Amino acid sequence: MRILRSSGAARVAALLLFAVFVFLPTQSGRAQQAQPKPETFEKLEIATKSGVHVFDIEFADTDYKRRVGLMFRKELPQGQGMLFDFDRERGVAMWMQNTYVSLDMIFIRADGTIANIAQFTTPLSEATILSDGPVKGVLEVVAGTALRLGIAPGDKVSHRIFDKK
């Protein structure tokens, strides 16, 4: 950027505008890069007392995808979510750092039964949210979904990562 015949104050103002319009958008773009866009959705079903509920899910099956999760997203539509696959049953701790949308976290054992549900999680919180015992996966859906659909511990989740027993 060239500034011709400007006073010192005008140069400073021009440099500030340059920083705001050139530098800051590239910084916010980096945050957006951390939010992967789903290429495809998979289906997941939860059988409850009120019936079977089908979700379109993103699948977090790598360390990177599990680490980023739903961070930086400003919305999550009803009927969509993210399934975290931890490969084997183990105790799991989740958090809401950099996550702007309140979620229900559904902790699922290897046989597909729901162990516990953390409802209406607090956006941007670094508090840990724990599974009640070993789980293989965690399904994150928009807050209120479990209450609205009657999803409860003991209900059965169907997806390819859970045993078909």
mmCIF file of C-alpha atoms in Angstrom:
data_model
loop_
_atom_site.group_PDB
_atom_site.id
_atom_site.type_symbol
_atom_site.label_atom_id
_atom_site.label_comp_id
_atom_site.label_asym_id
_atom_site.label_seq_id
_atom_site.Cartn_x
_atom_site.Cartn_y
_atom_site.Cartn_z
ATOM 1 C CA MET A 1 0.000 0.000 0.000
ATOM 2 C CA ARG A 2 1.448 3.356 -0.980
ATOM 3 C CA ILE A 3 0.468 6.578 0.693
ATOM 4 C CA LEU A 4 1.489 9.668 -1.213
ATOM 5 C CA ARG A 5 1.824 13.149 0.328
ATOM 6 C CA SER A 6 0.171 12.214 3.627
ATOM 7 C CA SER A 7 0.697 13.615 7.068
ATOM 8 C CA GLY A 8 1.976 11.347 9.864
ATOM 9 C CA ALA A 9 -1.527 11.010 11.333
ATOM 10 C CA ALA A 10 -2.976 10.096 7.937
ATOM 11 C CA ARG A 11 -0.304 7.431 7.449
ATOM 12 C CA VAL A 12 -1.118 5.901 10.838
ATOM 13 C CA ALA A 13 -4.841 5.908 10.029
ATOM 14 C CA ALA A 14 -4.189 4.319 6.653
ATOM 15 C CA LEU A 15 -2.037 1.610 8.203
ATOM 16 C CA LEU A 16 -4.746 0.858 10.770
ATOM 17 C CA LEU A 17 -7.340 0.554 8.016
ATOM 18 C CA PHE A 18 -4.959 -1.693 6.110
ATOM 19 C CA ALA A 19 -4.640 -3.936 9.172
ATOM 20 C CA VAL A 20 -8.401 -4.087 9.698
ATOM 21 C CA PHE A 21 -9.283 -4.869 6.086
ATOM 22 C CA VAL A 22 -6.343 -7.075 5.106
ATOM 23 C CA PHE A 23 -4.826 -8.704 8.184
ATOM 24 C CA LEU A 24 -7.902 -9.440 10.322
ATOM 25 C CA PRO A 25 -9.888 -11.266 7.628
ATOM 26 C CA THR A 26 -6.958 -13.649 7.120
ATOM 27 C CA GLN A 27 -6.863 -14.305 10.862
ATOM 28 C CA SER A 28 -10.585 -15.066 11.067
ATOM 29 C CA GLY A 29 -10.159 -17.267 7.989
ATOM 30 C CA ARG A 30 -7.760 -19.418 9.982
ATOM 31 C CA ALA A 31 -10.438 -20.001 12.612
ATOM 32 C CA GLN A 32 -12.849 -21.006 9.862
ATOM 33 C CA GLN A 33 -10.322 -23.533 8.533
ATOM 34 C CA ALA A 34 -10.554 -25.334 11.879
ATOM 35 C CA GLN A 35 -14.233 -25.951 11.159
ATOM 36 C CA PRO A 36 -14.328 -28.792 8.655
ATOM 37 C CA LYS A 37 -17.326 -28.913 6.364
ATOM 38 C CA PRO A 38 -18.852 -32.356 6.003
ATOM 39 C CA GLU A 39 -18.335 -33.949 2.628
ATOM 40 C CA THR A 40 -21.002 -36.531 3.303
ATOM 41 C CA PHE A 41 -23.336 -37.453 6.106
ATOM 42 C CA GLU A 42 -23.910 -40.920 7.497
ATOM 43 C CA LYS A 43 -27.154 -42.184 9.003
ATOM 44 C CA LEU A 44 -27.494 -43.070 12.675
ATOM 45 C CA GLU A 45 -30.663 -44.321 14.375
ATOM 46 C CA ILE A 46 -31.732 -44.233 18.010
ATOM 47 C CA ALA A 47 -34.542 -46.546 19.135
ATOM 48 C CA THR A 48 -36.480 -44.980 22.023
ATOM 49 C CA LYS A 49 -39.815 -45.613 23.714
ATOM 50 C CA SER A 50 -41.324 -42.996 21.392
ATOM 51 C CA GLY A 51 -39.962 -44.637 18.222
ATOM 52 C CA VAL A 52 -36.886 -44.682 16.017
ATOM 53 C CA HIS A 53 -35.185 -41.329 15.348
ATOM 54 C CA VAL A 54 -32.809 -40.917 12.398
ATOM 55 C CA PHE A 55 -29.917 -38.440 12.336
ATOM 56 C CA ASP A 56 -27.550 -37.260 9.607
ATOM 57 C CA ILE A 57 -24.145 -37.322 11.251
ATOM 58 C CA GLU A 58 -20.601 -36.292 10.568
ATOM 59 C CA PHE A 59 -18.132 -38.952 11.620
ATOM 60 C CA ALA A 60 -15.149 -37.989 13.806
ATOM 61 C CA ASP A 61 -12.836 -40.991 13.541
ATOM 62 C CA THR A 62 -9.377 -39.380 13.489
ATOM 63 C CA ASP A 63 -7.480 -37.566 16.232
ATOM 64 C CA TYR A 64 -7.820 -34.291 14.331
ATOM 65 C CA LYS A 65 -11.579 -34.631 13.792
ATOM 66 C CA ARG A 66 -12.107 -35.649 17.436
ATOM 67 C CA ARG A 67 -10.001 -32.703 18.647
ATOM 68 C CA VAL A 68 -11.841 -30.105 16.524
ATOM 69 C CA GLY A 69 -15.320 -31.616 16.695
ATOM 70 C CA LEU A 70 -17.987 -28.931 16.327
ATOM 71 C CA MET A 71 -15.719 -26.053 17.357
ATOM 72 C CA PHE A 72 -16.350 -22.623 15.821
ATOM 73 C CA ARG A 73 -19.756 -23.553 14.445
ATOM 74 C CA LYS A 74 -22.470 -20.976 14.968
ATOM 75 C CA GLU A 75 -25.351 -23.390 14.410
ATOM 76 C CA LEU A 76 -26.235 -27.056 14.235
ATOM 77 C CA PRO A 77 -29.515 -27.960 12.518
ATOM 78 C CA GLN A 78 -32.060 -30.284 14.128
ATOM 79 C CA GLY A 79 -31.554 -33.839 12.937
ATOM 80 C CA GLN A 80 -27.814 -33.436 12.420
ATOM 81 C CA GLY A 81 -24.893 -34.209 14.686
ATOM 82 C CA MET A 82 -21.387 -35.524 15.041
ATOM 83 C CA LEU A 83 -20.446 -39.024 16.162
ATOM 84 C CA PHE A 84 -17.052 -39.387 17.858
ATOM 85 C CA ASP A 85 -15.558 -42.866 17.469
ATOM 86 C CA PHE A 86 -12.980 -43.733 20.155
ATOM 87 C CA ASP A 87 -12.116 -47.139 18.582
ATOM 88 C CA ARG A 88 -12.609 -49.054 21.840
ATOM 89 C CA GLU A 89 -14.534 -48.646 25.075
ATOM 90 C CA ARG A 90 -12.909 -46.313 27.588
ATOM 91 C CA GLY A 91 -13.749 -43.488 29.943
ATOM 92 C CA VAL A 92 -14.244 -40.307 27.939
ATOM 93 C CA ALA A 93 -13.972 -36.635 28.896
ATOM 94 C CA MET A 94 -15.398 -33.978 26.559
ATOM 95 C CA TRP A 95 -15.544 -30.179 26.763
ATOM 96 C CA MET A 96 -17.066 -27.210 24.967
ATOM 97 C CA GLN A 97 -13.977 -25.080 24.319
ATOM 98 C CA ASN A 98 -14.518 -22.917 21.196
ATOM 99 C CA THR A 99 -17.967 -24.488 20.709
ATOM 100 C CA TYR A 100 -20.644 -21.813 20.342
ATOM 101 C CA VAL A 101 -23.707 -24.072 20.164
ATOM 102 C CA SER A 102 -25.180 -25.690 23.267
ATOM 103 C CA LEU A 103 -25.228 -29.453 22.766
ATOM 104 C CA ASP A 104 -26.600 -32.688 24.142
ATOM 105 C CA MET A 105 -23.757 -35.223 24.423
ATOM 106 C CA ILE A 106 -24.952 -38.820 24.210
ATOM 107 C CA PHE A 107 -22.372 -41.303 25.532
ATOM 108 C CA ILE A 108 -22.699 -44.727 23.871
ATOM 109 C CA ARG A 109 -21.268 -48.117 24.862
ATOM 110 C CA ALA A 110 -19.738 -50.534 22.328
ATOM 111 C CA ASP A 111 -22.988 -52.539 22.198
ATOM 112 C CA GLY A 112 -24.894 -49.391 21.165
ATOM 113 C CA THR A 113 -26.700 -48.731 24.447
ATOM 114 C CA ILE A 114 -26.718 -45.190 25.767
ATOM 115 C CA ALA A 115 -24.738 -44.942 29.016
ATOM 116 C CA ASN A 116 -25.532 -41.324 29.908
ATOM 117 C CA ILE A 117 -26.501 -37.982 28.417
ATOM 118 C CA ALA A 118 -25.127 -34.535 29.225
ATOM 119 C CA GLN A 119 -27.951 -32.175 28.261
ATOM 120 C CA PHE A 120 -27.768 -28.456 27.469
ATOM 121 C CA THR A 121 -23.973 -28.167 27.720
ATOM 122 C CA THR A 122 -22.548 -24.684 28.281
ATOM 123 C CA PRO A 123 -21.048 -23.080 25.165
ATOM 124 C CA LEU A 124 -17.355 -22.113 25.362
ATOM 125 C CA SER A 125 -16.902 -23.899 28.704
ATOM 126 C CA GLU A 126 -13.680 -25.736 29.514
ATOM 127 C CA ALA A 127 -15.376 -27.815 32.213
ATOM 128 C CA THR A 128 -15.005 -31.542 31.584
ATOM 129 C CA ILE A 129 -18.067 -33.604 30.779
ATOM 130 C CA LEU A 130 -17.542 -37.254 31.686
ATOM 131 C CA SER A 131 -18.984 -40.541 30.532
ATOM 132 C CA ASP A 132 -20.544 -42.798 33.163
ATOM 133 C CA GLY A 133 -18.092 -45.642 32.631
ATOM 134 C CA PRO A 134 -16.456 -46.885 29.446
ATOM 135 C CA VAL A 135 -18.006 -45.835 26.125
ATOM 136 C CA LYS A 136 -17.035 -46.313 22.485
ATOM 137 C CA GLY A 137 -18.680 -43.223 21.059
ATOM 138 C CA VAL A 138 -20.261 -39.873 21.775
ATOM 139 C CA LEU A 139 -23.030 -38.364 19.675
ATOM 140 C CA GLU A 140 -23.304 -34.570 19.802
ATOM 141 C CA VAL A 141 -26.634 -33.062 18.759
ATOM 142 C CA VAL A 142 -28.195 -29.646 19.293
ATOM 143 C CA ALA A 143 -29.249 -29.021 22.903
ATOM 144 C CA GLY A 144 -32.775 -30.118 23.744
ATOM 145 C CA THR A 145 -32.828 -33.008 21.275
ATOM 146 C CA ALA A 146 -32.709 -35.725 23.943
ATOM 147 C CA LEU A 147 -35.542 -34.117 25.913
ATOM 148 C CA ARG A 148 -37.651 -33.401 22.817
ATOM 149 C CA LEU A 149 -37.323 -36.953 21.433
ATOM 150 C CA GLY A 150 -37.327 -38.795 24.768
ATOM 151 C CA ILE A 151 -33.802 -40.170 24.296
ATOM 152 C CA ALA A 152 -32.640 -41.767 27.550
ATOM 153 C CA PRO A 153 -29.923 -44.015 29.009
ATOM 154 C CA GLY A 154 -30.558 -47.611 27.966
ATOM 155 C CA ASP A 155 -31.919 -46.652 24.531
ATOM 156 C CA LYS A 156 -30.228 -48.349 21.574
ATOM 157 C CA VAL A 157 -28.114 -46.619 18.922
ATOM 158 C CA SER A 158 -27.613 -48.227 15.510
ATOM 159 C CA HIS A 159 -24.522 -47.333 13.505
ATOM 160 C CA ARG A 160 -21.769 -49.407 11.878
ATOM 161 C CA ILE A 161 -19.298 -48.776 14.755
ATOM 162 C CA PHE A 162 -21.495 -50.436 17.389
ATOM 163 C CA ASP A 163 -21.912 -54.190 17.895
ATOM 164 C CA LYS A 164 -25.016 -55.665 16.339
ATOM 165 C CA LYS A 165 -25.835 -57.789 19.414
#
